Coordinates of C-alpha atoms in Angstrom, one line a residue:
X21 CA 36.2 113.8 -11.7
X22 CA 36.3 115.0 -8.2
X23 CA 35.6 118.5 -7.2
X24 CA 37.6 121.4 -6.0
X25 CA 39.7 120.5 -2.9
X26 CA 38.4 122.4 -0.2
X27 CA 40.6 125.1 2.3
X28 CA 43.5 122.9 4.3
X29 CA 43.8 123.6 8.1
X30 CA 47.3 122.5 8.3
X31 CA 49.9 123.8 6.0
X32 CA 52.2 121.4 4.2
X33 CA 55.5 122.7 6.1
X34 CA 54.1 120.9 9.1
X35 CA 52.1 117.6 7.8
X36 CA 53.2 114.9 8.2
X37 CA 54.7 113.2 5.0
X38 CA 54.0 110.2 3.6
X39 CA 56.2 108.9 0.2
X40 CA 55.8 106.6 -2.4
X41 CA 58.5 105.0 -4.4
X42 CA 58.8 102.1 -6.5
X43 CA 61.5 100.8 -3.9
X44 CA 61.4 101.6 -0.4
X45 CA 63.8 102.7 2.2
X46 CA 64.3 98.9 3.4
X47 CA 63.6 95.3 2.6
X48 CA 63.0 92.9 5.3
X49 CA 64.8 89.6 5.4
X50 CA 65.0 86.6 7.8
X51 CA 67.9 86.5 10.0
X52 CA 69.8 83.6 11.0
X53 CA 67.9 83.3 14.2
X54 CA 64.7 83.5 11.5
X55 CA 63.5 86.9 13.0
X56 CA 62.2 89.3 10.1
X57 CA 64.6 92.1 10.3
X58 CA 64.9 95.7 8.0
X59 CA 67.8 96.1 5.4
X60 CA 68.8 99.1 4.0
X61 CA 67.2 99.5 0.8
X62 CA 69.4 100.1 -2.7
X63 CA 69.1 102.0 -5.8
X64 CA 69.6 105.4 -7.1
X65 CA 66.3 107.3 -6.0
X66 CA 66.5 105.7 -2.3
X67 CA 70.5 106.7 -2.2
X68 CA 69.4 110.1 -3.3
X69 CA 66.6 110.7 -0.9
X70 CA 68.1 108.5 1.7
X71 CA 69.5 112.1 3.4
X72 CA 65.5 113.4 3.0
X73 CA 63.2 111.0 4.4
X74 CA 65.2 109.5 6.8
X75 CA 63.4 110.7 9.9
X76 CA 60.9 109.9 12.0
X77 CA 57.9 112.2 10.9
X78 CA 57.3 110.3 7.4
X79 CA 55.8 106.9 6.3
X80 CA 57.3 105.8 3.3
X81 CA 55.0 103.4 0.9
X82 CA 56.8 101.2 -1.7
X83 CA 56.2 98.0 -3.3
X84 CA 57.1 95.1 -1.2
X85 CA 60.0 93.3 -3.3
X86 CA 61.3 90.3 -1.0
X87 CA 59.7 87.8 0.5
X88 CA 60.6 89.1 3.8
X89 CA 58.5 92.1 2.7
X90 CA 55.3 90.2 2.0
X91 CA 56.0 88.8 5.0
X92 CA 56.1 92.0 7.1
X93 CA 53.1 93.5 4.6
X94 CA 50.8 90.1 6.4
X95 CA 52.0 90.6 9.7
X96 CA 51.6 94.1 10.0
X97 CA 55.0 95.3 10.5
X98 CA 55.4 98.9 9.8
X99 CA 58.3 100.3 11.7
X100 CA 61.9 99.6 10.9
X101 CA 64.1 99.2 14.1
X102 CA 67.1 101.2 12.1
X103 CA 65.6 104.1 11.6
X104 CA 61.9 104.1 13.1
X105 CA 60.5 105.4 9.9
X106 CA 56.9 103.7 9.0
X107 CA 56.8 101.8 6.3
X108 CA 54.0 99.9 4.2
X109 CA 54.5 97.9 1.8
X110 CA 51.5 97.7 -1.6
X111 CA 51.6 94.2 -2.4
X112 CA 51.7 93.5 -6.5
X113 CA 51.5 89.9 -8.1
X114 CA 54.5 88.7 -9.4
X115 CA 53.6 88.6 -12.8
X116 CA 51.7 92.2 -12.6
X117 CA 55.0 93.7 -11.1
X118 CA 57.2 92.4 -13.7
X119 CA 55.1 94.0 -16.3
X120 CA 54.5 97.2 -14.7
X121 CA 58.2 97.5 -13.5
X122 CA 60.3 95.6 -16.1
X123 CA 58.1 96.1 -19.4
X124 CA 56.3 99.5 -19.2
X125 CA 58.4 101.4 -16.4
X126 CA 62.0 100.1 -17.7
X127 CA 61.1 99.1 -20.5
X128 CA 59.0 102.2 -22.3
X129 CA 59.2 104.9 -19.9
X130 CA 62.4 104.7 -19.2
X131 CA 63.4 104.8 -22.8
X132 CA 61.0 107.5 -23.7
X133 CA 62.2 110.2 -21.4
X134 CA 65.5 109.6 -21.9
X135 CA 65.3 109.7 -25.5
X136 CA 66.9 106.3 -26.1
X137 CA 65.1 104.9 -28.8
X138 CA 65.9 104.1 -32.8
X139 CA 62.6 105.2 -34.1
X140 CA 63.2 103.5 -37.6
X141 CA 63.2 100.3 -35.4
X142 CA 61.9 101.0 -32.1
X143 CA 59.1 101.3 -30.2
X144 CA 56.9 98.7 -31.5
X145 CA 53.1 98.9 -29.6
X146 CA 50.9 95.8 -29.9
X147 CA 48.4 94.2 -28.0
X148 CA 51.4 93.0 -25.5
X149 CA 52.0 96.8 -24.9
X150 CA 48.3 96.7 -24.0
X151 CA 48.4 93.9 -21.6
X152 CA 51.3 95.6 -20.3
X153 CA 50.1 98.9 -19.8
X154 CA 46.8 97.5 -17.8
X155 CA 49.6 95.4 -15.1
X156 CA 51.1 99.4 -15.3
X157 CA 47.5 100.6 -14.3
X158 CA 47.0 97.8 -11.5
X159 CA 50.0 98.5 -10.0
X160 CA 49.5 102.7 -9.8
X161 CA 46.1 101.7 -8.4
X162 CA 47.5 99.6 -6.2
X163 CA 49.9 102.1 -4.3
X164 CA 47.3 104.5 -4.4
X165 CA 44.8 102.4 -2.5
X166 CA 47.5 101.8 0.5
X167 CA 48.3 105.8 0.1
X168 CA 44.6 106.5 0.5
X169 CA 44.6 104.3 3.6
X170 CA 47.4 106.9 5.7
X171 CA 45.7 108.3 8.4
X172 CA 47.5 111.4 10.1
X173 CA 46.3 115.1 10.6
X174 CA 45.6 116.1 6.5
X175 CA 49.1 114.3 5.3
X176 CA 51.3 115.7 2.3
X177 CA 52.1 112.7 -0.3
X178 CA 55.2 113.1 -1.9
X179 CA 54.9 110.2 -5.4
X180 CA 58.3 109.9 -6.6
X181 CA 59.3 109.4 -10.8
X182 CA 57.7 107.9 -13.6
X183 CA 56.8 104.5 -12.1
X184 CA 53.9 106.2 -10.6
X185 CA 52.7 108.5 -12.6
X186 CA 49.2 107.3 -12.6
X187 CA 48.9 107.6 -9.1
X188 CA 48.2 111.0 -8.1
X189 CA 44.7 111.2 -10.2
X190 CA 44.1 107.9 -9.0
X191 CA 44.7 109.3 -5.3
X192 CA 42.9 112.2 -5.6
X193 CA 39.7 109.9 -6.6
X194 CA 40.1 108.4 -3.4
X195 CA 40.7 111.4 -1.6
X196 CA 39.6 114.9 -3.1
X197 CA 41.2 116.6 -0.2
X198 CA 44.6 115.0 -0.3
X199 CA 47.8 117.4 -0.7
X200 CA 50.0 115.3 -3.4
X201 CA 53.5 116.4 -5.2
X202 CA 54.7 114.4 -8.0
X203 CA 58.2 114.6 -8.6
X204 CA 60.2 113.1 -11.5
X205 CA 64.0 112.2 -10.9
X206 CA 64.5 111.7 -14.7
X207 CA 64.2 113.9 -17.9
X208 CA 60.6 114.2 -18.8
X209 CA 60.3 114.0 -22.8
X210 CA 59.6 116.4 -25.5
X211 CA 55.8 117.1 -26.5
X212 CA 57.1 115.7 -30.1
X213 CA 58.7 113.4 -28.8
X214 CA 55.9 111.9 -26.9
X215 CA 53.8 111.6 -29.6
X216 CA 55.5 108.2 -29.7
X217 CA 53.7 106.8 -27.1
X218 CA 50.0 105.2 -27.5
X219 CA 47.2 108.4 -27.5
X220 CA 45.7 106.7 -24.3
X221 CA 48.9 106.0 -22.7
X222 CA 50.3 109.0 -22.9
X223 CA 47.1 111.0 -21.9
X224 CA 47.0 108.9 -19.0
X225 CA 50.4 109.8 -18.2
X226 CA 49.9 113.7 -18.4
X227 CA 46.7 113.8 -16.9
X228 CA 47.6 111.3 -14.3
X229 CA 50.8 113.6 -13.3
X230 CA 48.6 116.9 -13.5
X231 CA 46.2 115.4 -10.7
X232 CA 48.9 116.6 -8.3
X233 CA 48.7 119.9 -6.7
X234 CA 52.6 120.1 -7.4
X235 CA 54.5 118.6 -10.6
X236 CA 58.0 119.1 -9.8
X237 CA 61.0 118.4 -12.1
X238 CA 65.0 118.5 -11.5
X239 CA 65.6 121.7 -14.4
X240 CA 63.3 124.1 -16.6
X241 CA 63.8 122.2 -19.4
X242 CA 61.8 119.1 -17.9
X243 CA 58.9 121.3 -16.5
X244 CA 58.6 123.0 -19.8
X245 CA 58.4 119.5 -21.7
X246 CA 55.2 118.6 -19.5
X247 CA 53.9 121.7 -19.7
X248 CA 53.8 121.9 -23.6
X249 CA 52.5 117.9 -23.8
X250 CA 49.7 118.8 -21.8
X251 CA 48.8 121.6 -24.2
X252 CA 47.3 118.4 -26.4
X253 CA 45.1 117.3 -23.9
X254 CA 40.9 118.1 -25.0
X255 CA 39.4 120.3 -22.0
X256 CA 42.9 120.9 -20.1
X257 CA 44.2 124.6 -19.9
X258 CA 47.9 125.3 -19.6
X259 CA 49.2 128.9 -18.5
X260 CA 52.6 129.1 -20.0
X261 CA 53.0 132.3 -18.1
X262 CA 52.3 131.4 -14.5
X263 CA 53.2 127.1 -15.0
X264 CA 49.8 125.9 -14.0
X265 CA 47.6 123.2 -15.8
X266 CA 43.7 123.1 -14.9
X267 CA 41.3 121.1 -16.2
X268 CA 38.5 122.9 -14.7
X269 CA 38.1 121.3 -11.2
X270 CA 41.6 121.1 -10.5
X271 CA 44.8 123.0 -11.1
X272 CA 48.4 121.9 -10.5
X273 CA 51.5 124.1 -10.0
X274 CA 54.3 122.6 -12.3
X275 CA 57.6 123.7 -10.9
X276 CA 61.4 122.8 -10.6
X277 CA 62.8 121.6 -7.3
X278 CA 66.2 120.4 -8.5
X279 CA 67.3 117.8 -5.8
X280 CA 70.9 118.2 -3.5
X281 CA 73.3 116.2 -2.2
X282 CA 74.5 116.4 1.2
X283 CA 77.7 117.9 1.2
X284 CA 78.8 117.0 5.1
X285 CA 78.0 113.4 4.3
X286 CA 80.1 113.0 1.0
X287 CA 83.0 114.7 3.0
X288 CA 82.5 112.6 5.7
X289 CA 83.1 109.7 3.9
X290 CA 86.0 111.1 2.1
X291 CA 87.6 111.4 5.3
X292 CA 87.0 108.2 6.5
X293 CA 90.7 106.7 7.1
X294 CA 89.8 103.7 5.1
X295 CA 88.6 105.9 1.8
X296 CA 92.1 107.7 2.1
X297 CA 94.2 105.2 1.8
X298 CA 92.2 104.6 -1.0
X299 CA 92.9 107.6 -2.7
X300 CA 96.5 107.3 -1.9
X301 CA 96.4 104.0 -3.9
X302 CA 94.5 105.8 -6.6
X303 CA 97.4 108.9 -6.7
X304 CA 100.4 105.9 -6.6
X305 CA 98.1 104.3 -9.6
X306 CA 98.4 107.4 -11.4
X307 CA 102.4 107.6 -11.3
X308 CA 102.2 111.5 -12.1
X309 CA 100.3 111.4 -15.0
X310 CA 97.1 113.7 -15.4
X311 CA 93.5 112.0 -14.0
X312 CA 90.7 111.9 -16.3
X313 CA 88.0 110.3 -14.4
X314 CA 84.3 109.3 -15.0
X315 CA 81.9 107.2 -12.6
X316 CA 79.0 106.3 -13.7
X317 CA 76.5 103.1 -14.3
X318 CA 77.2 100.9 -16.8
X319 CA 73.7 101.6 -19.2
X320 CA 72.9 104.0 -22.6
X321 CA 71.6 106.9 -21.0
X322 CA 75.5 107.8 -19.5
X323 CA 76.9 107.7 -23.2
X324 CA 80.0 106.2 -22.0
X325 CA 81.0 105.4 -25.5
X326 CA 81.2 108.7 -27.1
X327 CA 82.8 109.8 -24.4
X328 CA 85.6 107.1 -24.9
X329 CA 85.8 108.0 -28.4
X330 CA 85.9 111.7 -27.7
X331 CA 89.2 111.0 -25.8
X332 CA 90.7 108.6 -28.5
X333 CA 90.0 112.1 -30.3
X334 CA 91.8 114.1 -28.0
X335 CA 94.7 111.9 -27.9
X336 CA 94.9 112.0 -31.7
X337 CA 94.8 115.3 -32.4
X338 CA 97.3 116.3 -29.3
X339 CA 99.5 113.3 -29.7
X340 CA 102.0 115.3 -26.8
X341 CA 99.4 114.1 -24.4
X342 CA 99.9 110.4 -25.0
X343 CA 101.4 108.8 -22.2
X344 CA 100.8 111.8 -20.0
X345 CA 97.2 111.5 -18.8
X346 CA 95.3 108.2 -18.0
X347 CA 91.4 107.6 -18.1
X348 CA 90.0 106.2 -15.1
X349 CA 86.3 104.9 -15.7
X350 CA 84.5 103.3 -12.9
X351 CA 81.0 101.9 -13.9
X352 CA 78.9 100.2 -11.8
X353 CA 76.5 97.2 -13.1
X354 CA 73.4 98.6 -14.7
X355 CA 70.1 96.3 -15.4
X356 CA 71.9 93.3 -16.6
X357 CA 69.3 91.3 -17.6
X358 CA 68.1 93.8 -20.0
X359 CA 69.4 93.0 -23.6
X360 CA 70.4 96.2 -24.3
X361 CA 72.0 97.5 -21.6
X362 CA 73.6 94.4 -21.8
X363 CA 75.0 94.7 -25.5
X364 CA 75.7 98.4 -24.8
X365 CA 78.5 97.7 -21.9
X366 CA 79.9 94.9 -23.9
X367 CA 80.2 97.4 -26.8
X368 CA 82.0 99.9 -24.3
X369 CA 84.6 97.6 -22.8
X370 CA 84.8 96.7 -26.3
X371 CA 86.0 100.0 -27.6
X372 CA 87.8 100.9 -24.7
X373 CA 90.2 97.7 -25.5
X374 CA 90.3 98.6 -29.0
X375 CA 91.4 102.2 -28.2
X376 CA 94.4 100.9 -26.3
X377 CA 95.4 98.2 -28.3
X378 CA 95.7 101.1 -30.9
X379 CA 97.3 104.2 -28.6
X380 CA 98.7 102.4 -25.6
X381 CA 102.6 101.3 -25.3
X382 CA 105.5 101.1 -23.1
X383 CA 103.5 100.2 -20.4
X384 CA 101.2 102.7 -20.7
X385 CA 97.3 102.2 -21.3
X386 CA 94.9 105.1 -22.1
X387 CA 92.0 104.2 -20.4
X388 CA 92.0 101.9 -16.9
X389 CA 87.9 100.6 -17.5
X390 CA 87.0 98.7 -13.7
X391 CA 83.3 97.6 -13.7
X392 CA 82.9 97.1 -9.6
X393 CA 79.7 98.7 -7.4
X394 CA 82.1 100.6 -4.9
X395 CA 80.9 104.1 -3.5
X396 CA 84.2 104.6 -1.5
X397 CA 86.2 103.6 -3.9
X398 CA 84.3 106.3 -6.1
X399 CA 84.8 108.7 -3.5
X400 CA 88.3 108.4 -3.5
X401 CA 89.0 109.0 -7.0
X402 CA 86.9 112.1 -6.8
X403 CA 89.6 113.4 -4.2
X404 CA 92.5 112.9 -6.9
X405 CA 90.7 114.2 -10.8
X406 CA 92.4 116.5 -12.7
X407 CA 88.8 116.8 -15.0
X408 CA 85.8 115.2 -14.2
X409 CA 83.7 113.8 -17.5
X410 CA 79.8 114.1 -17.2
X411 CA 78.5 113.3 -20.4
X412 CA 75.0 112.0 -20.4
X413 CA 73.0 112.0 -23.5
X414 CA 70.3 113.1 -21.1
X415 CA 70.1 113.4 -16.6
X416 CA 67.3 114.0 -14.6
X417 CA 70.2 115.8 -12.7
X418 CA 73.5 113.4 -11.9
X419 CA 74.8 113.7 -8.9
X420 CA 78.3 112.7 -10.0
X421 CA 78.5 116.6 -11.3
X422 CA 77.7 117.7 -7.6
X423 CA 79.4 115.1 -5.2
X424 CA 83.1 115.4 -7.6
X425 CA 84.2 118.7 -6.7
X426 CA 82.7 118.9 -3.4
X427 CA 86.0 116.0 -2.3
X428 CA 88.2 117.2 -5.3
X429 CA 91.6 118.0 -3.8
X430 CA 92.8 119.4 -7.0
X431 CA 90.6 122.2 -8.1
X432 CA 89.8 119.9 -11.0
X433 CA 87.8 121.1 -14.1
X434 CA 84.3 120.0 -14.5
X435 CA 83.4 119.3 -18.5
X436 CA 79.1 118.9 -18.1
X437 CA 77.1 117.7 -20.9
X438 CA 74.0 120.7 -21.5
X439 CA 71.7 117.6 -21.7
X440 CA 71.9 116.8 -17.7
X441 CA 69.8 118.2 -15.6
X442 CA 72.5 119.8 -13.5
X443 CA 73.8 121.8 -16.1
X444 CA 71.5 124.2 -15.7
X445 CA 73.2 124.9 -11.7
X446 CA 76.8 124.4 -12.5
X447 CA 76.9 125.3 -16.6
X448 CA 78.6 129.0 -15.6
X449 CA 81.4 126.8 -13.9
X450 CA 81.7 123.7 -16.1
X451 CA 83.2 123.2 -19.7
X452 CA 79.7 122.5 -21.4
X453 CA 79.4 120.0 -24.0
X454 CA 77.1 118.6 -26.6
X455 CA 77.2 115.4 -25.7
X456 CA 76.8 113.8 -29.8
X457 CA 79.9 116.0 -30.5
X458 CA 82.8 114.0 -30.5
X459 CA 84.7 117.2 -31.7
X460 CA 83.4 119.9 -28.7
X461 CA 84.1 117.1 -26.4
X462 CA 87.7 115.9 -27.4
X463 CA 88.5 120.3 -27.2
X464 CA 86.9 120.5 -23.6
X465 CA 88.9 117.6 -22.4
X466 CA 92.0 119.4 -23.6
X467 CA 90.9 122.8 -22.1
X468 CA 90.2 121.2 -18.8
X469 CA 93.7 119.2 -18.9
X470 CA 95.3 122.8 -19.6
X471 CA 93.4 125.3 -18.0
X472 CA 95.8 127.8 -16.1
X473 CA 95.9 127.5 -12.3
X474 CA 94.2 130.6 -11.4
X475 CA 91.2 129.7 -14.1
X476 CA 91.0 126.2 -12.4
X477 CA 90.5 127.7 -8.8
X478 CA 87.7 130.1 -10.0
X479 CA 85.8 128.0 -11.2
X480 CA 86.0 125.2 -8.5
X481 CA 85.4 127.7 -5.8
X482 CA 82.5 128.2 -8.1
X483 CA 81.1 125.0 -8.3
X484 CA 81.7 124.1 -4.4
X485 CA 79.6 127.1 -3.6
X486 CA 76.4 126.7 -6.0
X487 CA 76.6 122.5 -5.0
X488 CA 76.3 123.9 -1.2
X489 CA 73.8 126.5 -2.0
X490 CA 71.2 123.7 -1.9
X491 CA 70.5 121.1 0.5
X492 CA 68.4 118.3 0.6
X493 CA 66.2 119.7 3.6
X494 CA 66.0 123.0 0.8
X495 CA 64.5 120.3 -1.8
X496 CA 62.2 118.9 0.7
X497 CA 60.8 122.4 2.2
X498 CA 60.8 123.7 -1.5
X499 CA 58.2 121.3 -2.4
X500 CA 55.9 122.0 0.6
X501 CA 56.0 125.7 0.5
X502 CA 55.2 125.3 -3.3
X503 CA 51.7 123.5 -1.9
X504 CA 51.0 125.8 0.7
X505 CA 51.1 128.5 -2.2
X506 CA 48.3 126.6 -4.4
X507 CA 46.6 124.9 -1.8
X508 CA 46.5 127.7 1.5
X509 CA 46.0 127.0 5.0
X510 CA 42.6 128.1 6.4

């Protein structure tokens, strides 16, 4: 264990930053000319932090996924001619990655913190788990030896979500001195609930995470789940009061930095001539009927099918409404090769077919399911809901909550689910749900549908100023002024 980091002489507002993600900001590929040229990267955390890190102060470390990336990673290539951020690439064996990414990530993490599994049935830890878990440990030691590498004037590493939880420890071994924030995008799970997990697993997790200076979450509720699972870890102190965990040598801050969406940018693209016209097409589509809309990917976590048998509900017990409101559902592909995510959207377009097989008629079909990966076209329906559905069994945060009524053109009702992480921002301005209650869900759908005018126009006015109240240059300086607090300049 290393010792006490000594005094900074730069504070964290003005070091330069350095971040590691599972996916980077770009993938290089060959062009037709066969020059190795940047992409912009995909995915949910890049989209999200694409608005943050997308300047020229910050090298950004991810694991190289193309060839074209283990290309650039050989030849040295470590500017992007889009954006001229830095970028490095760790380089993981193919068969390392996909069991650090696919089977321990995506497959255990993933499921743990968003509570997804039947424990009568599932998780099942063997000796594949084990082999598993050591790719898991090869890969966190992987990105921390290329982090370690960095040079700049006393740098601020920002680790990003649970595929690198090891890492900050693991950095901290290298360098002692290093400022490091771990941030989780998703739910973090409940001390019980952790229990599932391995003892050595998840004591690597917490104690990994806790060699930060920083552990920062989306909501409370996250940050006190961590807090409470280190409380079982032999020598570790955690202060309840003032959110610290020490384990003698070190201490780390555990706070909540609940991440923004950029409000000019979404509105920006609404306005783009193109996403209009789109949202004309979706108002003609609608032929005066009330818009229920939901956008989300197609996977477990969103609890997509409750939420389409909470409005077979709704119809049933206020049969007035059939025929008068139509359920627009745009999901995205989620993770296809993964059986159960698989089995889960096949269930979903299962039921929704079912539901309007039984409720449709005279040309009229309850819910309108389109599974397509279209951003504007998203955009545009958010412009034209009459009540937004966000039901998530549990969210990190969801941005779907925030970028809705910052485009809505008609004050439309927000019903939340009190399991995302964003509930705890817009709760005083949303209809909250539990999100296993077919019952409380099928009644805010209704209330949102029939909320008076004045009542509608409070609460969006509500909702567009808290989403606008935070930025994502807040998140970012959030997080270094929280390490300038624990770790002081000189």
């Amino acid at each position: 264990m290393p010792g006490p980091p000594s005094d900074v002489s730069v504070p964290a507002i003005e070091s330069p930053i350095v971040v590691a993600s599972n996916r980077g900001p770009v993938s290089f590929e060959r062009d037709d000319g066969g020059t190795l040229v940047p992409r912009r990267g995909s995915g949910g955390l890049v989209t999200a932090l694409s608005s943050v890190f997308f300047r020229d102060d910050i090298t950004w470390v991810s694991a190289a996924m193309t060839e074209g990336d283990h290309e650039a990673a050989e030849t040295g290539v470590d500017v992007t001619a889009e954006t001229g951020i830095r970028v490095r690439f760790v380089r993981i064996a193919p068969d390392v990655y996909d069991a650090y990414y696919n089977r321990i990530a995506n497959g255990v993490l993933w499921f743990l913190h968003h509570y997804l599994w039947d424990l009568p049935r599932s998780p099942v830890f063997g000796d594949d788990t084990a082999r598993d878990w050591q790719a898991y440990e090869e890969a966190n030691r992987a990105f921390a030896a290329v982090l370690a590498q960095v040079t700049g004037d006393e740098p601020v590493y920002l680790i990003q979500d649970y595929h690198l939880a090891l890492v900050p420890a693991m950095l901290r071994e290298l360098r002692p001195d290093a400022k490091i924030v771990h941030f989780s995008h998703t739910p973090f799970a409940g001390a019980t609930y952790m229990r599932a997990l391995p003892v050595g697993m998840r004591a690597a997790i917490l104690r990994g995470m806790a060699g930060a200076d920083v552990v920062g979450f989306q909501s409370r509720t996250w940050a006190e789940n961590f807090l409470l699972s280190c409380r079982s870890l032999a020598g570790v102190r955690v202060d309840l009061r003032r959110w610290r965990v020490s384990d003698g040598t070190h201490t780390a801050a555990v706070r909540t930095f609940p991440v923004a969406v950029n409000a000019a940018e979404i509105r920006q693209t609404a306005a783009d001539p193109e996403v209009r016209a789109m949202r004309a097409e979706v108002e003609r589509e609608r032929g005066g009927l009330a818009l229920l809309l939901r956008v989300d990917r197609l996977e477990p976590t969103k609890n997509i099918l409750r939420g389409f048998l909470a409005y077979e509900l709704f119809l049933e017990r206020n049969p007035a409404w059939r025929g008068r409101v139509r359920f627009l559902s745009l999901l995205s592909p989620s993770r296809e090769d993964v059986p159960a995510y698989r089995d889960y959207g096949q269930e979903c377009l299962a039921e929704a077919d079912r539901i309007n097989a039984c409720l449709g008629g005279d040309g009229w079909a309850p819910i309108d399911v389109r599974v397509q990966e279209d951003y504007r076209y998203a955009v545009a329906a958010y412009g034209a809901y009459d009540a937004l559905l966000v039901n998530p069994v549990y969210d990190g945060m969801n941005l779907v909550a925030m970028e809705g009524p910052l485009v809505n053109r008609r004050r439309g009702a927000l019903i939340l689910s009190r399991n995302a992480g964003a509930y705890g921002r817009l709760g005083r301005q949303a209809l909250a749900i539990n999100p296993f209650d077919l019952s409380e869900t099928a009644e805010a759908i209704r209330a949102a549908l029939e909320m008076p005018a004045d009542e509608r126009a409070r609460r969006a006015r509500g909702l567009s100023r808290t989403i606008q109240a935070h930025t994502p240059a807040t998140w970012l300086t959030e997080q270094l002024e929280a390490v300038d607090r624990i770790r002081p300049a000189a």
